[in-house]
Tab-separated table of C-alpha atoms and ligand atoms in Angstrom:
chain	number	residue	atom	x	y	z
A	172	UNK	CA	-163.638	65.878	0.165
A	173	UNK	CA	-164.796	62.571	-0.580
A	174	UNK	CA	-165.207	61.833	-4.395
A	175	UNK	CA	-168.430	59.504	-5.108
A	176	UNK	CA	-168.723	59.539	-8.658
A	177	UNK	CA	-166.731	61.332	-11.615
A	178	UNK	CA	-168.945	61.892	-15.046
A	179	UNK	CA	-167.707	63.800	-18.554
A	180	UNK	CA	-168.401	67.114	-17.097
A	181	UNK	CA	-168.708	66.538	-13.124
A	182	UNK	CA	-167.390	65.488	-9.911
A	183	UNK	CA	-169.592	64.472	-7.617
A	184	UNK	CA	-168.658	64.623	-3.459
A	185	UNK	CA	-169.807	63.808	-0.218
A	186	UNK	CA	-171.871	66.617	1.207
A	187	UNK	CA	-171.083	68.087	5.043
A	188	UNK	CA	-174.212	66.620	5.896
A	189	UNK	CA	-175.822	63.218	5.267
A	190	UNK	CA	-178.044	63.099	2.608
A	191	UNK	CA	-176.338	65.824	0.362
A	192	UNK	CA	-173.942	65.854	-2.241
A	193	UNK	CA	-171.402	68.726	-3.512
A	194	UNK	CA	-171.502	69.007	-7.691
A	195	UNK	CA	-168.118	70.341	-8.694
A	196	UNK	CA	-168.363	71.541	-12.802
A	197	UNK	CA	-165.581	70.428	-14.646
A	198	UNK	CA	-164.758	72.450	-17.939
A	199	UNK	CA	-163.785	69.287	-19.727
A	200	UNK	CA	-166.358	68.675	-22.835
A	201	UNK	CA	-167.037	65.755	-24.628
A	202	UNK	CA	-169.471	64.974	-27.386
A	203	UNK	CA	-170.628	61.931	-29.308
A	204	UNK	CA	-170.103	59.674	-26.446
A	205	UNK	CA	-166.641	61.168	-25.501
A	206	UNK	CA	-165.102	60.782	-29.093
A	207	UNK	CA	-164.489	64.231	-28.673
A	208	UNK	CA	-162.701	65.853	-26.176
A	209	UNK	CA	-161.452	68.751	-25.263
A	210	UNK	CA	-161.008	71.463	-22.221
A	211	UNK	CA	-162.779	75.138	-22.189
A	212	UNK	CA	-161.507	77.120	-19.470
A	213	UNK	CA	-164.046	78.618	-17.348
A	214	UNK	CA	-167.008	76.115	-18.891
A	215	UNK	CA	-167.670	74.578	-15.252
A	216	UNK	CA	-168.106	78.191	-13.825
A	217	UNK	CA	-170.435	79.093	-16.378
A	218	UNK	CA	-172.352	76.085	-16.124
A	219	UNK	CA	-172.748	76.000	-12.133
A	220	UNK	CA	-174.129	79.666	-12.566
A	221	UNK	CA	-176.444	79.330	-15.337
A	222	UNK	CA	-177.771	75.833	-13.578
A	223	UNK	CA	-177.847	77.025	-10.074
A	224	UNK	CA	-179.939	80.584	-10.910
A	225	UNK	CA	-182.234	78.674	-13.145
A	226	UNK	CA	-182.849	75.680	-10.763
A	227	UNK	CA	-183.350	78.709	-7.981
A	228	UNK	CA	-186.016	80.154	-10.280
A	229	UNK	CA	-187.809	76.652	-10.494
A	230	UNK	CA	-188.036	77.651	-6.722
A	231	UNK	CA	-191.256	79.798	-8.385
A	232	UNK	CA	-192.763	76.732	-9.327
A	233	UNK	CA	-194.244	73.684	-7.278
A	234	UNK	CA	-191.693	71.105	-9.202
A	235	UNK	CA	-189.565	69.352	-6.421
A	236	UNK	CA	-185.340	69.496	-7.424
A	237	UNK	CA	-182.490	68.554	-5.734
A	238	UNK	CA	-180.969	72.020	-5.904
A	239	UNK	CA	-180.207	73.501	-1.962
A	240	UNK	CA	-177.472	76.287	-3.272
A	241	UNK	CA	-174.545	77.131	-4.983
A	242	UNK	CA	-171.431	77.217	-2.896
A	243	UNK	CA	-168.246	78.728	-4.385
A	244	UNK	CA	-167.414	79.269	-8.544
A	245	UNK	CA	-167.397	75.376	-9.081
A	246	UNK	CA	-169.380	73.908	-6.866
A	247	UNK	CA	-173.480	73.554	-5.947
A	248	UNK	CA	-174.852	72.109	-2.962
A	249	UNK	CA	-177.866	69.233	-3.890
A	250	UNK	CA	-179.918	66.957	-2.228
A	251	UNK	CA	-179.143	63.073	-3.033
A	252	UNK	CA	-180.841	61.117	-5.446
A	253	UNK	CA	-180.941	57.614	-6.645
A	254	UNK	CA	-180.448	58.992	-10.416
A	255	UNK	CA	-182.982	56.823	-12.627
A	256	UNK	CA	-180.552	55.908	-15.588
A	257	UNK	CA	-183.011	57.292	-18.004
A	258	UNK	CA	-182.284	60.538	-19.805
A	259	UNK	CA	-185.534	62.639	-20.841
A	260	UNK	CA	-185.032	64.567	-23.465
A	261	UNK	CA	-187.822	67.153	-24.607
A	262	UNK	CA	-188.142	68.433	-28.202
A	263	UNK	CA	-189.784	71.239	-29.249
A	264	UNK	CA	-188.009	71.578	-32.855
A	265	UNK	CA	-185.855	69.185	-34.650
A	266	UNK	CA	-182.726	69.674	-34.081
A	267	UNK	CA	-179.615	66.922	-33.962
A	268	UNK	CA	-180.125	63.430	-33.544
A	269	UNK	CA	-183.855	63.538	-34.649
A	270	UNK	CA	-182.991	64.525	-37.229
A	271	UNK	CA	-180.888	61.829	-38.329
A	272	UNK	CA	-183.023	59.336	-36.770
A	273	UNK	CA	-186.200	60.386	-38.553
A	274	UNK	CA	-184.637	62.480	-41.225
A	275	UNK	CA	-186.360	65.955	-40.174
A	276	UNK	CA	-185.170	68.684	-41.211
A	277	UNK	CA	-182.904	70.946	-38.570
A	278	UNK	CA	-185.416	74.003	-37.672
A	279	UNK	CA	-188.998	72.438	-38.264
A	280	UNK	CA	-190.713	73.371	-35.372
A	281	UNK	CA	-192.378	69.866	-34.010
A	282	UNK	CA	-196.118	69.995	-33.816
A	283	UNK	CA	-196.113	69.098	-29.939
A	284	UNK	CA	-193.251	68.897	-27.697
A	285	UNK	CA	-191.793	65.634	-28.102
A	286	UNK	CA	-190.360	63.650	-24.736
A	287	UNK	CA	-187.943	60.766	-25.661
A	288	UNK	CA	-186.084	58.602	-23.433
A	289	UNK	CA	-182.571	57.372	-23.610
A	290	UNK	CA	-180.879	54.616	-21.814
A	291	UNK	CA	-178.269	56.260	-19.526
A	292	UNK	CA	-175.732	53.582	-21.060
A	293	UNK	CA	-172.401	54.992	-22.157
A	294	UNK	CA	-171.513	51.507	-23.207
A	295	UNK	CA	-174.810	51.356	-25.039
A	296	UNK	CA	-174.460	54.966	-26.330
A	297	UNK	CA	-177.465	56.150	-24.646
A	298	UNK	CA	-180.091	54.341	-27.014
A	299	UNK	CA	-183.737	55.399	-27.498
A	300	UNK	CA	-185.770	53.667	-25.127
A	301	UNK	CA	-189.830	53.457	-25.156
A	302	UNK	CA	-191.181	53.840	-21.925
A	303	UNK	CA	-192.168	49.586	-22.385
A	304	UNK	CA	-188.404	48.528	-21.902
A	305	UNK	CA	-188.097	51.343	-18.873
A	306	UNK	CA	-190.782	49.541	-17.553
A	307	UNK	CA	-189.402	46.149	-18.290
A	308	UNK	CA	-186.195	46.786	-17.235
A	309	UNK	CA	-187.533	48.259	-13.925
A	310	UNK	CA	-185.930	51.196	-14.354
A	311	UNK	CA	-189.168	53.079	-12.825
A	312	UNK	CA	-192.724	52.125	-12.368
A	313	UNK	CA	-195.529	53.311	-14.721
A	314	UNK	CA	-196.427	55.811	-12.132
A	315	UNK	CA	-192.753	56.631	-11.500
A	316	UNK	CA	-192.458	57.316	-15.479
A	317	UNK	CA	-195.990	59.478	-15.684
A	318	UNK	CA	-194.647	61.787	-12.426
A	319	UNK	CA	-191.487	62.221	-14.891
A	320	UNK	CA	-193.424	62.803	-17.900
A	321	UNK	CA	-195.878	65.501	-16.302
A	322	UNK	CA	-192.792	67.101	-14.522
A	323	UNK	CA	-190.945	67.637	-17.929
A	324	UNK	CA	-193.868	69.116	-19.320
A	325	UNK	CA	-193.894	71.915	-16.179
A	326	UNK	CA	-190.098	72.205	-16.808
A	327	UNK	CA	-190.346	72.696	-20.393
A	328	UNK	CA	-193.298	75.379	-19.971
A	329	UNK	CA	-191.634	77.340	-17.091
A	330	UNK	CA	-187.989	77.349	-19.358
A	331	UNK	CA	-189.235	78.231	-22.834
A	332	UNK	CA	-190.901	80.756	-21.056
A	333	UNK	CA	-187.594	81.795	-19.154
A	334	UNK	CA	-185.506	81.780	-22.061
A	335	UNK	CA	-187.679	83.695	-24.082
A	336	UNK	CA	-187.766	86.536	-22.345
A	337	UNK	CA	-184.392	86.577	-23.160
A	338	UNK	CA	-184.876	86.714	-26.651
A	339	UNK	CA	-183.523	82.962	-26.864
A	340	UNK	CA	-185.567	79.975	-28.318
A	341	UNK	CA	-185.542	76.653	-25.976
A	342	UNK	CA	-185.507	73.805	-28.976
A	343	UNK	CA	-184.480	70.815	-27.016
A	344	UNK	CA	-182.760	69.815	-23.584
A	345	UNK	CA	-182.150	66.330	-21.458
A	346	UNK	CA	-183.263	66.100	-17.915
A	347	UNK	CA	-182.613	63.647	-15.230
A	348	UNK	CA	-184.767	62.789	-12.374
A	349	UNK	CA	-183.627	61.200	-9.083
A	350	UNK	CA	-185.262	59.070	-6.070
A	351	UNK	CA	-185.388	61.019	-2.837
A	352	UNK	CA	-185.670	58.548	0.006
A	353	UNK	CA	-187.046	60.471	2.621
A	354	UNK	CA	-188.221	58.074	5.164
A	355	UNK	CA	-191.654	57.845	3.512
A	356	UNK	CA	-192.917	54.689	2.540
A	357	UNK	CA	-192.716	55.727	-1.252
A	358	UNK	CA	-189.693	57.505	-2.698
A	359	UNK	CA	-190.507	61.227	-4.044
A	360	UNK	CA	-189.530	61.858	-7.462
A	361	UNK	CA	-187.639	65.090	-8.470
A	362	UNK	CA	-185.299	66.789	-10.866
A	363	UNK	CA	-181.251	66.467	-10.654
A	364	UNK	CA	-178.181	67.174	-12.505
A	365	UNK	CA	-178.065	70.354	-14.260
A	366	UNK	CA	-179.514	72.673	-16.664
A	367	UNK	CA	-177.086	74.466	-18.827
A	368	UNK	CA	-176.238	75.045	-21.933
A	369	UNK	CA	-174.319	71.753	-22.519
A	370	UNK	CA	-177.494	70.001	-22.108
A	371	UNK	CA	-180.125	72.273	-24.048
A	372	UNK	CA	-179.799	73.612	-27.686
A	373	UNK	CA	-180.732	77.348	-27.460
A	374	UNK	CA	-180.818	79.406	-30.412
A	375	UNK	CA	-180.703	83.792	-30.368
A	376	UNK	CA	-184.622	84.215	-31.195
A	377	UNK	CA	-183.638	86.888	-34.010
A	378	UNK	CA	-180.312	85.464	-35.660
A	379	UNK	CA	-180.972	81.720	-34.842
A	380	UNK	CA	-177.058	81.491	-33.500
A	381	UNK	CA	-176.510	78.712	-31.450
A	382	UNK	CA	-175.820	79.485	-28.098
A	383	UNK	CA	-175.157	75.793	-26.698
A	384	UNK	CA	-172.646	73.229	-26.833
A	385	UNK	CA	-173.265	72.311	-30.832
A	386	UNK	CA	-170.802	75.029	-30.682
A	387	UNK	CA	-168.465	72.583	-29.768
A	388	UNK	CA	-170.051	69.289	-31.332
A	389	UNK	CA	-169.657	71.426	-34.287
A	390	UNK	CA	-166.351	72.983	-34.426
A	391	UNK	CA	-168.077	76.442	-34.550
A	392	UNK	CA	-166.021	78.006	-31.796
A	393	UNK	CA	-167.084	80.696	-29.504
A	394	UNK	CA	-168.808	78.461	-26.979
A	395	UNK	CA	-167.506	80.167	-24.126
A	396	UNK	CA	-168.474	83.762	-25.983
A	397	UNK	CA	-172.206	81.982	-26.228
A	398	UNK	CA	-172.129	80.416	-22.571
A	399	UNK	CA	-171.118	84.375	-21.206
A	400	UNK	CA	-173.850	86.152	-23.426
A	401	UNK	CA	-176.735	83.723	-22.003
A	402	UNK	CA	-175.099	84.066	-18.540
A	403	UNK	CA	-175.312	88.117	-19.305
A	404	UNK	CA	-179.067	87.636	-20.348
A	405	UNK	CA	-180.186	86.110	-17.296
A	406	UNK	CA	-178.281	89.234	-15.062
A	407	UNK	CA	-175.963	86.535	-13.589
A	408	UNK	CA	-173.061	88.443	-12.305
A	409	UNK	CA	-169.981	86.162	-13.409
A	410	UNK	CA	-166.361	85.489	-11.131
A	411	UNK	CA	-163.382	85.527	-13.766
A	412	UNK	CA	-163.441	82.749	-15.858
A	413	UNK	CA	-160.039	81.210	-14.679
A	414	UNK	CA	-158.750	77.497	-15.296
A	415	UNK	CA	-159.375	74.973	-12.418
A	416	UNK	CA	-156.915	74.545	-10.073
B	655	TMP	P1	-179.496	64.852	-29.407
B	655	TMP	O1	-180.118	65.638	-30.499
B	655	TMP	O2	-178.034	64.623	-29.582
B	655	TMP	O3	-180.260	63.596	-29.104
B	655	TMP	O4	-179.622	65.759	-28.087
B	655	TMP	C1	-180.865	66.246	-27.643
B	655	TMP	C2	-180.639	67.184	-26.458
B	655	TMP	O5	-180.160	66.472	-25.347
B	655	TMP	C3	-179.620	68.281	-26.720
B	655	TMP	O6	-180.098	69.482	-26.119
B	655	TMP	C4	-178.374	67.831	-26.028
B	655	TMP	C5	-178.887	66.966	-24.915
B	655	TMP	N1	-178.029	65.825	-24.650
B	655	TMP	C6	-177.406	65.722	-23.425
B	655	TMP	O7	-177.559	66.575	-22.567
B	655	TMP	N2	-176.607	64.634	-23.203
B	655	TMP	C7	-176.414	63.656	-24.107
B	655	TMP	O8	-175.682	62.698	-23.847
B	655	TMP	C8	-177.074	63.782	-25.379
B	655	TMP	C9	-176.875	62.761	-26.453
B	655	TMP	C10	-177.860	64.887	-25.599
């Protein structure tokens, strides 16, 4: 296969047909901007099946993603995007960097959901961005940036709702939206990437245990014990969680 891209925690290949691209899940992590490393055997396979049944569910919705189908332990089958290097993170309580930033304290539930946007900058370490410099930077057009802010909205909505009926709270994720170019004379936006718990912070609704990959920013251990229970909770039915070859 044809490798396009590598990131932290995927590989990114040519697709068998043009316009699609195979996402492999690594099980490396990193945190704080790769500072921290380290490898979790069986993360990637947890991650591709907690990303590709919860993009399938979006399938319930009317909010466009790139997600066509999983294809083997590691790997997903998506449409391709031209990723808009803008991450969208949406809060609904303060949790992490927030919390730093604005001195919150870890917990407080937010009195709206909050959307933020970070420059997709390793370099740069992802700085907060107003929606001004994504506009000055041409990253995406004020409509382009009001299709992403209504979609996160839906997304948030249709996954709080998701995970709670799992008895797990949603308090923040990152999403990343894409350009299709389908031969129209405007590009459609839609979602991309994944959503799993290295990008969301999900707590047990009773115990307030985190379930997500501050398990690993945090030296609390367990993550793959956390990743497995949510995996359990949504009635995925899991391969053996062996290294990659
Ligand atoms: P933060 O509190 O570190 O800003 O993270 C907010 C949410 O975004 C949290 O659920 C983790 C996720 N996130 C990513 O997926 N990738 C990143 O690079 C960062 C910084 C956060």
């Amino acid at each position: 296969m044809e490798l396009l891209y590598e990131g932290k925690a995927k590989k990114l290949f040519k697709g068998p047909e043009a316009g699609t691209i195979i996402q492999y899940f690594k099980d490396d992590a990193t945190a704080f901007n790769a500072q921290k490393k380290d490898t979790l055997t069986g993360k990637g396979i947890l991650n591709n099946y907690i990303s590709s049944t919860i993009f399938e569910a979006l399938n319930q919705t009317d909010i466009p993603h790139h997600f066509i189908k999983r294809l083997s332990e590691r790997e997903q089958l998506v449409k391709e995007v031209e990723i808009i290097p803008v991450e969208v993170i949406i809060r609904k309580v303060a949790a992490g960097s927030i919390c730093k930033r604005l001195g919150l304290t870890e917990g407080e539930p937010l009195p709206h959901t909050l959307i933020e946007f970070c420059l997709k900058d390793d370099a740069l370490g992802d700085p907060v961005i107003a929606r001004e410099h994504i506009e000055m930077m041409q990253l995406a057009d004020s409509f382009e940036i009001d299709e992403i802010t209504s979609m996160s909205y839906r997304v948030t909505d249709f996954l709080s709702g998701i995970f709670a009926m799992m008895q797990i709270q949603l308090i923040d994720f990152k999403l990343e939206f894409g350009r299709l170019h389908n031969n129209t004379d405007f590009p459609q936006i839609i979602l991309a990437d994944e959503i799993s718990p290295d990008n969301c912070r999900l707590w047990d609704m009773k115990t307030n245990e985190k379930l997500d990959k501050d398990r690993f920013r945090r030296d609390l251990g367990g993550l793959i014990e956390s990743y497995t229970d949510i995996a359990h909770r949504m009635s995925i039915h899991l391969p053996a969680l062996s290294a990659e070859k």
